[in-house]
Amino acid sequence: MKEQNCVKMEFPSRSVNEGYARAAVAAFASQLDMTLTELGDVKTAVSEAVTNAIVHAYPEGLGTVSLRVRILEGDVLEVQVKDKGRGIEDVEKAREPLFTTGGEDRSGMGFTIMESFMDSLRVKSKPGSGTSVTMRKKVARRTAGR
Amino acid sequence: MKLSTSEKAGKLTIAIGGELDHHGAREAARRIEETIEASVPRDCVIDLRELRFMDSSGIAIILRVYKRLNAIGGRLTVENVPEQPMRVLDASGIDRMIDINAMQTEKPV
Ligand SMILES: Nc1ncnc2c1ncn2[C@@H]1O[C@H](COP(=O)(O)OP(=O)(O)O)[C@@H](O)[C@H]1O
Ligand SMILES: [Mg+2]
């Protein structure tokens, strides 16, 4: 799919940046004609992916989180969140609802929410070297007046 | 994340506003647990009227409160849930265990 626009950012894995990442993606996505519901879904999915990079990728200390947002031909928004952290041993298992290595603080619903709020979710990971999560959502065409 | 609590006739109301994500979750969980320990309520309401955003960190908090209340024989309801948090709660399936009520919209669309 042809790229029409793109922004990239990098930030340290501090939890205060979770809100920033959501707001930045939402601001960029406003180039597409999204409903509030669609925008809410995108923000939620971004929050899940960025939180995972902050919580799970770098359990001790800080690392870098990279975020790339693209608008692709055909009103498709793509968000990619990458870390160079611990990685995931078994991605299929990690994606199952309720699976968590995080204890009482986490719900194990992050991947499930990304999957159900976006059209597609691709997770690539290598233990010891990092994880990338790529999500896409096609914005529904709206009739005039919206 | 903004949190306030009030108590009236054995009913504890915990209002959570702003944005509830992992960043604010630890403090929210700590303060809520302290309040429950102190008041041991029979009924507890989590009021989300002022909540602008919530992700799965909020699910973990609500589940914790639910378990804590169960242990002391209390009952939990979640009230006035706006649309975005409601979609997250729906996706989690915890509405099968916990009484969750959407915010009533004043304006007919
Ligand atoms: N970026 C990441 N780096 C390392 N492990 C991860 C990453 N993202 C997810 N995981 C693993 O996948 C599990 C499931 O993630 P998720 O569905 O978001 O649930 P939760 O974050 O509540 O644990 C996590 O508990 C963690 O073990
Ligand atoms: Mg998660």
PDB file of C-alpha atoms and ligand atoms in Angstrom:
ATOM      1  CA  MET A   1       0.000   0.000   0.000  1.00  0.00           C
ATOM      2  CA  LYS A   2       1.345   3.394  -0.959  1.00  0.00           C
ATOM      3  CA  GLU A   3       2.369   5.746   1.822  1.00  0.00           C
ATOM      4  CA  GLN A   4       0.767   9.180   1.792  1.00  0.00           C
ATOM      5  CA  ASN A   5       2.148  10.661   4.986  1.00  0.00           C
ATOM      6  CA  CYS A   6       4.335   9.565   7.883  1.00  0.00           C
ATOM      7  CA  VAL A   7       5.593  10.728  11.290  1.00  0.00           C
ATOM      8  CA  LYS A   8       8.190   9.089  13.491  1.00  0.00           C
ATOM      9  CA  MET A   9       9.059   9.699  17.098  1.00  0.00           C
ATOM     10  CA  GLU A  10      11.216   8.213  19.788  1.00  0.00           C
ATOM     11  CA  PHE A  11      10.974   8.542  23.538  1.00  0.00           C
ATOM     12  CA  PRO A  12      12.387   6.905  26.669  1.00  0.00           C
ATOM     13  CA  SER A  13      10.202   4.238  28.276  1.00  0.00           C
ATOM     14  CA  ARG A  14       8.777   6.533  30.963  1.00  0.00           C
ATOM     15  CA  SER A  15       5.119   5.937  31.769  1.00  0.00           C
ATOM     16  CA  VAL A  16       4.349   9.647  31.538  1.00  0.00           C
ATOM     17  CA  ASN A  17       4.858   9.305  27.755  1.00  0.00           C
ATOM     18  CA  GLU A  18       1.862   6.971  27.380  1.00  0.00           C
ATOM     19  CA  GLY A  19      -0.530   9.916  27.295  1.00  0.00           C
ATOM     20  CA  TYR A  20       1.721  11.835  24.937  1.00  0.00           C
ATOM     21  CA  ALA A  21       1.877   8.935  22.474  1.00  0.00           C
ATOM     22  CA  ARG A  22      -1.928   8.625  22.373  1.00  0.00           C
ATOM     23  CA  ALA A  23      -2.388  12.350  21.850  1.00  0.00           C
ATOM     24  CA  ALA A  24       0.308  12.540  19.148  1.00  0.00           C
ATOM     25  CA  VAL A  25      -1.215   9.679  17.146  1.00  0.00           C
ATOM     26  CA  ALA A  26      -4.694  11.167  17.496  1.00  0.00           C
ATOM     27  CA  ALA A  27      -3.481  14.559  16.265  1.00  0.00           C
ATOM     28  CA  PHE A  28      -1.820  13.009  13.217  1.00  0.00           C
ATOM     29  CA  ALA A  29      -4.825  10.784  12.532  1.00  0.00           C
ATOM     30  CA  SER A  30      -7.081  13.833  12.380  1.00  0.00           C
ATOM     31  CA  GLN A  31      -5.952  14.145   8.732  1.00  0.00           C
ATOM     32  CA  LEU A  32      -8.309  11.245   8.148  1.00  0.00           C
ATOM     33  CA  ASP A  33     -12.012  11.787   8.603  1.00  0.00           C
ATOM     34  CA  MET A  34     -12.491   9.568  11.641  1.00  0.00           C
ATOM     35  CA  THR A  35     -15.470   9.385  13.953  1.00  0.00           C
ATOM     36  CA  LEU A  36     -14.899   9.908  17.678  1.00  0.00           C
ATOM     37  CA  THR A  37     -15.453   6.188  18.185  1.00  0.00           C
ATOM     38  CA  GLU A  38     -12.772   5.269  15.635  1.00  0.00           C
ATOM     39  CA  LEU A  39     -10.369   7.786  17.147  1.00  0.00           C
ATOM     40  CA  GLY A  40     -11.063   6.385  20.619  1.00  0.00           C
ATOM     41  CA  ASP A  41     -10.302   2.873  19.362  1.00  0.00           C
ATOM     42  CA  VAL A  42      -6.999   4.021  17.833  1.00  0.00           C
ATOM     43  CA  LYS A  43      -5.973   5.815  21.039  1.00  0.00           C
ATOM     44  CA  THR A  44      -6.797   2.735  23.091  1.00  0.00           C
ATOM     45  CA  ALA A  45      -4.772   0.422  20.827  1.00  0.00           C
ATOM     46  CA  VAL A  46      -1.800   2.833  20.876  1.00  0.00           C
ATOM     47  CA  SER A  47      -1.991   3.030  24.652  1.00  0.00           C
ATOM     48  CA  GLU A  48      -1.860  -0.769  24.909  1.00  0.00           C
ATOM     49  CA  ALA A  49       1.112  -1.167  22.566  1.00  0.00           C
ATOM     50  CA  VAL A  50       3.121   1.685  24.096  1.00  0.00           C
ATOM     51  CA  THR A  51       2.366   0.531  27.641  1.00  0.00           C
ATOM     52  CA  ASN A  52       3.612  -2.958  26.754  1.00  0.00           C
ATOM     53  CA  ALA A  53       6.887  -1.520  25.482  1.00  0.00           C
ATOM     54  CA  ILE A  54       7.237   0.491  28.698  1.00  0.00           C
ATOM     55  CA  VAL A  55       6.166  -2.225  31.151  1.00  0.00           C
ATOM     56  CA  HIS A  56       7.285  -5.508  29.608  1.00  0.00           C
ATOM     57  CA  ALA A  57      10.124  -4.701  27.205  1.00  0.00           C
ATOM     58  CA  TYR A  58      12.251  -2.857  29.734  1.00  0.00           C
ATOM     59  CA  PRO A  59      11.255  -4.240  33.154  1.00  0.00           C
ATOM     60  CA  GLU A  60      14.374  -2.809  34.725  1.00  0.00           C
ATOM     61  CA  GLY A  61      15.494   0.654  33.730  1.00  0.00           C
ATOM     62  CA  LEU A  62      14.807   2.723  30.651  1.00  0.00           C
ATOM     63  CA  GLY A  63      14.990   1.930  26.958  1.00  0.00           C
ATOM     64  CA  THR A  64      13.859   3.569  23.744  1.00  0.00           C
ATOM     65  CA  VAL A  65      10.348   3.249  22.355  1.00  0.00           C
ATOM     66  CA  SER A  66       9.910   4.070  18.648  1.00  0.00           C
ATOM     67  CA  LEU A  67       6.573   5.045  17.204  1.00  0.00           C
ATOM     68  CA  ARG A  68       5.809   5.392  13.516  1.00  0.00           C
ATOM     69  CA  VAL A  69       2.419   6.466  12.205  1.00  0.00           C
ATOM     70  CA  ARG A  70       1.555   6.327   8.526  1.00  0.00           C
ATOM     71  CA  ILE A  71      -1.399   7.150   6.369  1.00  0.00           C
ATOM     72  CA  LEU A  72      -1.634   4.673   3.523  1.00  0.00           C
ATOM     73  CA  GLU A  73      -3.563   4.839   0.289  1.00  0.00           C
ATOM     74  CA  GLY A  74      -7.254   4.097   0.766  1.00  0.00           C
ATOM     75  CA  ASP A  75      -7.718   5.889   4.131  1.00  0.00           C
ATOM     76  CA  VAL A  76      -5.710   3.391   6.143  1.00  0.00           C
ATOM     77  CA  LEU A  77      -3.981   4.403   9.348  1.00  0.00           C
ATOM     78  CA  GLU A  78      -0.976   2.330  10.365  1.00  0.00           C
ATOM     79  CA  VAL A  79       0.707   2.499  13.770  1.00  0.00           C
ATOM     80  CA  GLN A  80       3.955   0.739  14.555  1.00  0.00           C
ATOM     81  CA  VAL A  81       5.433   0.532  18.061  1.00  0.00           C
ATOM     82  CA  LYS A  82       8.934  -0.865  18.396  1.00  0.00           C
ATOM     83  CA  ASP A  83      11.269  -1.577  21.276  1.00  0.00           C
ATOM     84  CA  LYS A  84      14.693  -3.104  21.679  1.00  0.00           C
ATOM     85  CA  GLY A  85      13.766  -4.841  24.902  1.00  0.00           C
ATOM     86  CA  ARG A  86      13.429  -8.315  26.321  1.00  0.00           C
ATOM     87  CA  GLY A  87      11.292  -9.721  23.518  1.00  0.00           C
ATOM     88  CA  ILE A  88       8.526 -12.328  23.692  1.00  0.00           C
ATOM     89  CA  GLU A  89       9.284 -16.042  23.938  1.00  0.00           C
ATOM     90  CA  ASP A  90       5.951 -17.287  22.557  1.00  0.00           C
ATOM     91  CA  VAL A  91       4.006 -14.623  20.662  1.00  0.00           C
ATOM     92  CA  GLU A  92       0.984 -16.826  19.991  1.00  0.00           C
ATOM     93  CA  LYS A  93       0.587 -17.498  23.695  1.00  0.00           C
ATOM     94  CA  ALA A  94       1.168 -13.838  24.624  1.00  0.00           C
ATOM     95  CA  ARG A  95      -1.696 -12.836  22.307  1.00  0.00           C
ATOM     96  CA  GLU A  96      -4.222 -15.077  24.072  1.00  0.00           C
ATOM     97  CA  PRO A  97      -6.837 -13.233  26.149  1.00  0.00           C
ATOM     98  CA  LEU A  98      -5.933 -12.996  29.857  1.00  0.00           C
ATOM     99  CA  PHE A  99      -2.342 -14.162  29.349  1.00  0.00           C
ATOM    100  CA  THR A 100      -0.036 -11.938  31.356  1.00  0.00           C
ATOM    101  CA  THR A 101       3.372 -12.090  32.969  1.00  0.00           C
ATOM    102  CA  GLY A 102       2.520  -8.895  34.815  1.00  0.00           C
ATOM    103  CA  GLY A 103       0.589 -10.035  37.882  1.00  0.00           C
ATOM    104  CA  GLU A 104      -2.236  -8.166  39.574  1.00  0.00           C
ATOM    105  CA  ASP A 105      -1.358  -4.827  37.930  1.00  0.00           C
ATOM    106  CA  ARG A 106      -2.108  -6.101  34.446  1.00  0.00           C
ATOM    107  CA  SER A 107      -5.220  -7.653  32.923  1.00  0.00           C
ATOM    108  CA  GLY A 108      -3.728  -9.664  30.069  1.00  0.00           C
ATOM    109  CA  MET A 109      -6.184  -7.964  27.695  1.00  0.00           C
ATOM    110  CA  GLY A 110      -3.788  -5.651  25.835  1.00  0.00           C
ATOM    111  CA  PHE A 111      -3.314  -7.686  22.662  1.00  0.00           C
ATOM    112  CA  THR A 112      -6.976  -8.691  22.647  1.00  0.00           C
ATOM    113  CA  ILE A 113      -7.985  -5.016  22.686  1.00  0.00           C
ATOM    114  CA  MET A 114      -5.483  -4.096  19.937  1.00  0.00           C
ATOM    115  CA  GLU A 115      -6.864  -6.930  17.841  1.00  0.00           C
ATOM    116  CA  SER A 116     -10.504  -6.067  18.287  1.00  0.00           C
ATOM    117  CA  PHE A 117     -10.132  -2.269  17.990  1.00  0.00           C
ATOM    118  CA  MET A 118      -7.919  -2.328  14.878  1.00  0.00           C
ATOM    119  CA  ASP A 119      -8.416  -4.212  11.581  1.00  0.00           C
ATOM    120  CA  SER A 120      -5.109  -6.019  11.711  1.00  0.00           C
ATOM    121  CA  LEU A 121      -2.324  -6.670  14.220  1.00  0.00           C
ATOM    122  CA  ARG A 122       1.120  -8.068  13.449  1.00  0.00           C
ATOM    123  CA  VAL A 123       3.561  -8.880  16.239  1.00  0.00           C
ATOM    124  CA  LYS A 124       7.193  -9.686  15.533  1.00  0.00           C
ATOM    125  CA  SER A 125       9.524 -10.466  18.382  1.00  0.00           C
ATOM    126  CA  LYS A 126      12.889 -11.962  19.122  1.00  0.00           C
ATOM    127  CA  PRO A 127      13.823 -12.833  22.699  1.00  0.00           C
ATOM    128  CA  GLY A 128      16.675 -10.639  23.815  1.00  0.00           C
ATOM    129  CA  SER A 129      16.467  -8.182  20.948  1.00  0.00           C
ATOM    130  CA  GLY A 130      13.014  -6.621  20.876  1.00  0.00           C
ATOM    131  CA  THR A 131       9.442  -6.477  19.657  1.00  0.00           C
ATOM    132  CA  SER A 132       7.539  -4.657  16.949  1.00  0.00           C
ATOM    133  CA  VAL A 133       3.782  -4.311  16.859  1.00  0.00           C
ATOM    134  CA  THR A 134       2.110  -3.072  13.662  1.00  0.00           C
ATOM    135  CA  MET A 135      -1.583  -2.257  13.552  1.00  0.00           C
ATOM    136  CA  ARG A 136      -3.802  -0.986  10.769  1.00  0.00           C
ATOM    137  CA  LYS A 137      -7.249   0.479  10.636  1.00  0.00           C
ATOM    138  CA  LYS A 138      -9.208   1.487   7.584  1.00  0.00           C
ATOM    139  CA  VAL A 139     -11.376   4.526   8.088  1.00  0.00           C
ATOM    140  CA  ALA A 140     -14.914   3.944   6.927  1.00  0.00           C
ATOM    141  CA  ARG A 141     -16.036   6.227   4.113  1.00  0.00           C
ATOM    142  CA  ARG A 142     -18.674   8.622   5.219  1.00  0.00           C
ATOM    143  CA  THR A 143     -21.495  10.222   3.326  1.00  0.00           C
ATOM    144  CA  ALA A 144     -21.418  13.989   2.754  1.00  0.00           C
ATOM    145  CA  GLY A 145     -22.294  16.046   5.792  1.00  0.00           C
ATOM    146  CA  ARG A 146     -20.218  14.044   8.282  1.00  0.00           C
TER     147      ARG A 146
ATOM    148  CA  MET B   1      -6.092  10.683  36.653  1.00  0.00           C
ATOM    149  CA  LYS B   2      -8.303  12.282  39.285  1.00  0.00           C
ATOM    150  CA  LEU B   3      -9.754  10.366  42.162  1.00  0.00           C
ATOM    151  CA  SER B   4     -12.205  11.299  44.872  1.00  0.00           C
ATOM    152  CA  THR B   5     -14.124   9.241  47.369  1.00  0.00           C
ATOM    153  CA  SER B   6     -17.215   9.826  49.458  1.00  0.00           C
ATOM    154  CA  GLU B   7     -19.171   7.707  51.869  1.00  0.00           C
ATOM    155  CA  LYS B   8     -22.797   7.792  52.878  1.00  0.00           C
ATOM    156  CA  ALA B   9     -24.791   5.239  54.854  1.00  0.00           C
ATOM    157  CA  GLY B  10     -22.447   2.310  54.233  1.00  0.00           C
ATOM    158  CA  LYS B  11     -22.107   3.116  50.542  1.00  0.00           C
ATOM    159  CA  LEU B  12     -18.673   4.093  49.266  1.00  0.00           C
ATOM    160  CA  THR B  13     -18.455   6.048  46.012  1.00  0.00           C
ATOM    161  CA  ILE B  14     -15.140   6.221  44.190  1.00  0.00           C
ATOM    162  CA  ALA B  15     -15.119   8.740  41.335  1.00  0.00           C
ATOM    163  CA  ILE B  16     -12.338   8.361  38.777  1.00  0.00           C
ATOM    164  CA  GLY B  17     -11.816  11.131  36.214  1.00  0.00           C
ATOM    165  CA  GLY B  18      -9.325  12.233  33.590  1.00  0.00           C
ATOM    166  CA  GLU B  19      -7.270   9.544  31.869  1.00  0.00           C
ATOM    167  CA  LEU B  20      -6.761   6.176  33.535  1.00  0.00           C
ATOM    168  CA  ASP B  21      -3.771   4.368  32.067  1.00  0.00           C
ATOM    169  CA  HIS B  22      -0.757   2.475  33.394  1.00  0.00           C
ATOM    170  CA  HIS B  23       0.892   5.776  34.349  1.00  0.00           C
ATOM    171  CA  GLY B  24      -1.787   6.640  36.900  1.00  0.00           C
ATOM    172  CA  ALA B  25      -2.885   3.108  37.730  1.00  0.00           C
ATOM    173  CA  ARG B  26      -0.532   2.322  40.588  1.00  0.00           C
ATOM    174  CA  GLU B  27      -1.512   5.398  42.554  1.00  0.00           C
ATOM    175  CA  ALA B  28      -5.193   4.861  41.818  1.00  0.00           C
ATOM    176  CA  ALA B  29      -4.998   1.246  43.025  1.00  0.00           C
ATOM    177  CA  ARG B  30      -3.168   2.235  46.199  1.00  0.00           C
ATOM    178  CA  ARG B  31      -5.606   4.997  47.116  1.00  0.00           C
ATOM    179  CA  ILE B  32      -8.671   2.908  46.339  1.00  0.00           C
ATOM    180  CA  GLU B  33      -7.392   0.012  48.417  1.00  0.00           C
ATOM    181  CA  GLU B  34      -6.615   2.306  51.359  1.00  0.00           C
ATOM    182  CA  THR B  35     -10.137   3.704  51.208  1.00  0.00           C
ATOM    183  CA  ILE B  36     -11.724   0.253  51.107  1.00  0.00           C
ATOM    184  CA  GLU B  37      -9.577  -0.960  54.027  1.00  0.00           C
ATOM    185  CA  ALA B  38     -10.626   2.080  56.041  1.00  0.00           C
ATOM    186  CA  SER B  39     -14.350   2.005  55.363  1.00  0.00           C
ATOM    187  CA  VAL B  40     -15.131  -1.717  54.717  1.00  0.00           C
ATOM    188  CA  PRO B  41     -18.224  -0.780  52.683  1.00  0.00           C
ATOM    189  CA  ARG B  42     -21.213  -3.004  52.070  1.00  0.00           C
ATOM    190  CA  ASP B  43     -21.867  -1.247  48.770  1.00  0.00           C
ATOM    191  CA  CYS B  44     -19.269   0.324  46.546  1.00  0.00           C
ATOM    192  CA  VAL B  45     -19.850   2.385  43.410  1.00  0.00           C
ATOM    193  CA  ILE B  46     -17.118   3.268  40.942  1.00  0.00           C
ATOM    194  CA  ASP B  47     -18.383   6.388  39.177  1.00  0.00           C
ATOM    195  CA  LEU B  48     -16.722   6.993  35.796  1.00  0.00           C
ATOM    196  CA  ARG B  49     -18.755  10.033  34.718  1.00  0.00           C
ATOM    197  CA  GLU B  50     -15.656  12.242  34.403  1.00  0.00           C
ATOM    198  CA  LEU B  51     -13.394   9.602  32.846  1.00  0.00           C
ATOM    199  CA  ARG B  52     -12.114  10.760  29.458  1.00  0.00           C
ATOM    200  CA  PHE B  53      -9.940   7.750  28.648  1.00  0.00           C
ATOM    201  CA  MET B  54      -9.285   4.277  29.988  1.00  0.00           C
ATOM    202  CA  ASP B  55      -7.222   1.328  28.717  1.00  0.00           C
ATOM    203  CA  SER B  56      -6.739  -2.210  30.034  1.00  0.00           C
ATOM    204  CA  SER B  57      -4.967  -0.850  33.129  1.00  0.00           C
ATOM    205  CA  GLY B  58      -8.450   0.243  34.230  1.00  0.00           C
ATOM    206  CA  ILE B  59      -9.775  -3.294  33.819  1.00  0.00           C
ATOM    207  CA  ALA B  60      -7.089  -4.560  36.193  1.00  0.00           C
ATOM    208  CA  ILE B  61      -8.072  -1.933  38.782  1.00  0.00           C
ATOM    209  CA  ILE B  62     -11.788  -2.685  38.587  1.00  0.00           C
ATOM    210  CA  LEU B  63     -11.077  -6.410  38.918  1.00  0.00           C
ATOM    211  CA  ARG B  64      -8.933  -5.769  41.977  1.00  0.00           C
ATOM    212  CA  VAL B  65     -11.666  -3.740  43.634  1.00  0.00           C
ATOM    213  CA  TYR B  66     -14.195  -6.443  42.771  1.00  0.00           C
ATOM    214  CA  LYS B  67     -12.047  -9.182  44.359  1.00  0.00           C
ATOM    215  CA  ARG B  68     -11.347  -7.079  47.437  1.00  0.00           C
ATOM    216  CA  LEU B  69     -15.053  -6.397  47.947  1.00  0.00           C
ATOM    217  CA  ASN B  70     -15.940 -10.036  47.436  1.00  0.00           C
ATOM    218  CA  ALA B  71     -13.492 -10.955  50.162  1.00  0.00           C
ATOM    219  CA  ILE B  72     -15.201  -8.638  52.660  1.00  0.00           C
ATOM    220  CA  GLY B  73     -18.733  -9.457  51.510  1.00  0.00           C
ATOM    221  CA  GLY B  74     -19.348  -6.145  49.723  1.00  0.00           C
ATOM    222  CA  ARG B  75     -20.965  -5.438  46.370  1.00  0.00           C
ATOM    223  CA  LEU B  76     -19.557  -3.451  43.463  1.00  0.00           C
ATOM    224  CA  THR B  77     -21.286  -1.549  40.692  1.00  0.00           C
ATOM    225  CA  VAL B  78     -19.665   0.593  38.002  1.00  0.00           C
ATOM    226  CA  GLU B  79     -21.802   3.575  37.029  1.00  0.00           C
ATOM    227  CA  ASN B  80     -21.988   6.335  34.386  1.00  0.00           C
ATOM    228  CA  VAL B  81     -19.496   4.757  32.009  1.00  0.00           C
ATOM    229  CA  PRO B  82     -18.766   6.962  28.955  1.00  0.00           C
ATOM    230  CA  GLU B  83     -18.446   5.441  25.484  1.00  0.00           C
ATOM    231  CA  GLN B  84     -14.685   4.875  25.195  1.00  0.00           C
ATOM    232  CA  PRO B  85     -14.258   3.184  28.600  1.00  0.00           C
ATOM    233  CA  MET B  86     -17.412   1.160  27.865  1.00  0.00           C
ATOM    234  CA  ARG B  87     -15.877  -0.248  24.682  1.00  0.00           C
ATOM    235  CA  VAL B  88     -12.827  -1.317  26.677  1.00  0.00           C
ATOM    236  CA  LEU B  89     -14.964  -2.934  29.389  1.00  0.00           C
ATOM    237  CA  ASP B  90     -17.081  -4.680  26.749  1.00  0.00           C
ATOM    238  CA  ALA B  91     -13.972  -6.117  25.083  1.00  0.00           C
ATOM    239  CA  SER B  92     -12.754  -7.453  28.431  1.00  0.00           C
ATOM    240  CA  GLY B  93     -15.893  -9.418  29.203  1.00  0.00           C
ATOM    241  CA  ILE B  94     -15.888  -8.401  32.880  1.00  0.00           C
ATOM    242  CA  ASP B  95     -19.473  -7.224  32.507  1.00  0.00           C
ATOM    243  CA  ARG B  96     -20.326 -10.909  32.955  1.00  0.00           C
ATOM    244  CA  MET B  97     -19.163 -10.680  36.588  1.00  0.00           C
ATOM    245  CA  ILE B  98     -19.654  -7.046  37.482  1.00  0.00           C
ATOM    246  CA  ASP B  99     -22.713  -4.824  37.245  1.00  0.00           C
ATOM    247  CA  ILE B 100     -21.721  -2.123  34.745  1.00  0.00           C
ATOM    248  CA  ASN B 101     -23.988   0.712  33.612  1.00  0.00           C
ATOM    249  CA  ALA B 102     -23.389   3.092  30.713  1.00  0.00           C
ATOM    250  CA  MET B 103     -23.722   6.837  31.078  1.00  0.00           C
ATOM    251  CA  GLN B 104     -27.128   8.101  30.071  1.00  0.00           C
ATOM    252  CA  THR B 105     -26.791  10.590  27.233  1.00  0.00           C
ATOM    253  CA  GLU B 106     -28.914  13.673  27.822  1.00  0.00           C
ATOM    254  CA  LYS B 107     -29.133  14.761  24.198  1.00  0.00           C
ATOM    255  CA  PRO B 108     -31.118  12.493  21.891  1.00  0.00           C
ATOM    256  CA  VAL B 109     -29.088  12.002  18.679  1.00  0.00           C
TER     257      VAL B 109
HETATM  258  N1  LIG C   1       6.834  -5.216  24.028  1.00  0.00           N
HETATM  259  C1  LIG C   1       6.859  -6.345  24.763  1.00  0.00           C
HETATM  260  N2  LIG C   1       8.045  -6.857  25.201  1.00  0.00           N
HETATM  261  C2  LIG C   1       8.076  -7.995  25.957  1.00  0.00           C
HETATM  262  N3  LIG C   1       6.981  -8.702  26.302  1.00  0.00           N
HETATM  263  C3  LIG C   1       5.774  -8.259  25.894  1.00  0.00           C
HETATM  264  C4  LIG C   1       5.641  -7.058  25.100  1.00  0.00           C
HETATM  265  N4  LIG C   1       4.338  -6.873  24.840  1.00  0.00           N
HETATM  266  C5  LIG C   1       3.675  -7.887  25.432  1.00  0.00           C
HETATM  267  N5  LIG C   1       4.523  -8.731  26.069  1.00  0.00           N
HETATM  268  C6  LIG C   1       4.151  -9.992  26.783  1.00  0.00           C
HETATM  269  O1  LIG C   1       2.841 -10.363  26.386  1.00  0.00           O
HETATM  270  C7  LIG C   1       1.983 -10.463  27.526  1.00  0.00           C
HETATM  271  C8  LIG C   1       0.558 -10.072  27.155  1.00  0.00           C
HETATM  272  O2  LIG C   1       0.452  -8.688  26.827  1.00  0.00           O
HETATM  273  P1  LIG C   1      -0.962  -7.953  26.971  1.00  0.00           P
HETATM  274  O3  LIG C   1      -1.991  -8.714  26.219  1.00  0.00           O
HETATM  275  O4  LIG C   1      -0.779  -6.528  26.620  1.00  0.00           O
HETATM  276  O5  LIG C   1      -1.312  -8.111  28.533  1.00  0.00           O
HETATM  277  P2  LIG C   1      -0.672  -7.382  29.806  1.00  0.00           P
HETATM  278  O6  LIG C   1       0.129  -6.195  29.337  1.00  0.00           O
HETATM  279  O7  LIG C   1      -1.851  -6.980  30.617  1.00  0.00           O
HETATM  280  O8  LIG C   1       0.187  -8.391  30.480  1.00  0.00           O
HETATM  281  C9  LIG C   1       2.630  -9.585  28.575  1.00  0.00           C
HETATM  282  O9  LIG C   1       2.272  -9.966  29.882  1.00  0.00           O
HETATM  283  C10 LIG C   1       4.125  -9.812  28.292  1.00  0.00           C
HETATM  284  O10 LIG C   1       4.564 -11.030  28.860  1.00  0.00           O
HETATM  285 MG    MG C   2      -0.496  -4.840  27.944  1.00  0.00          MG
END
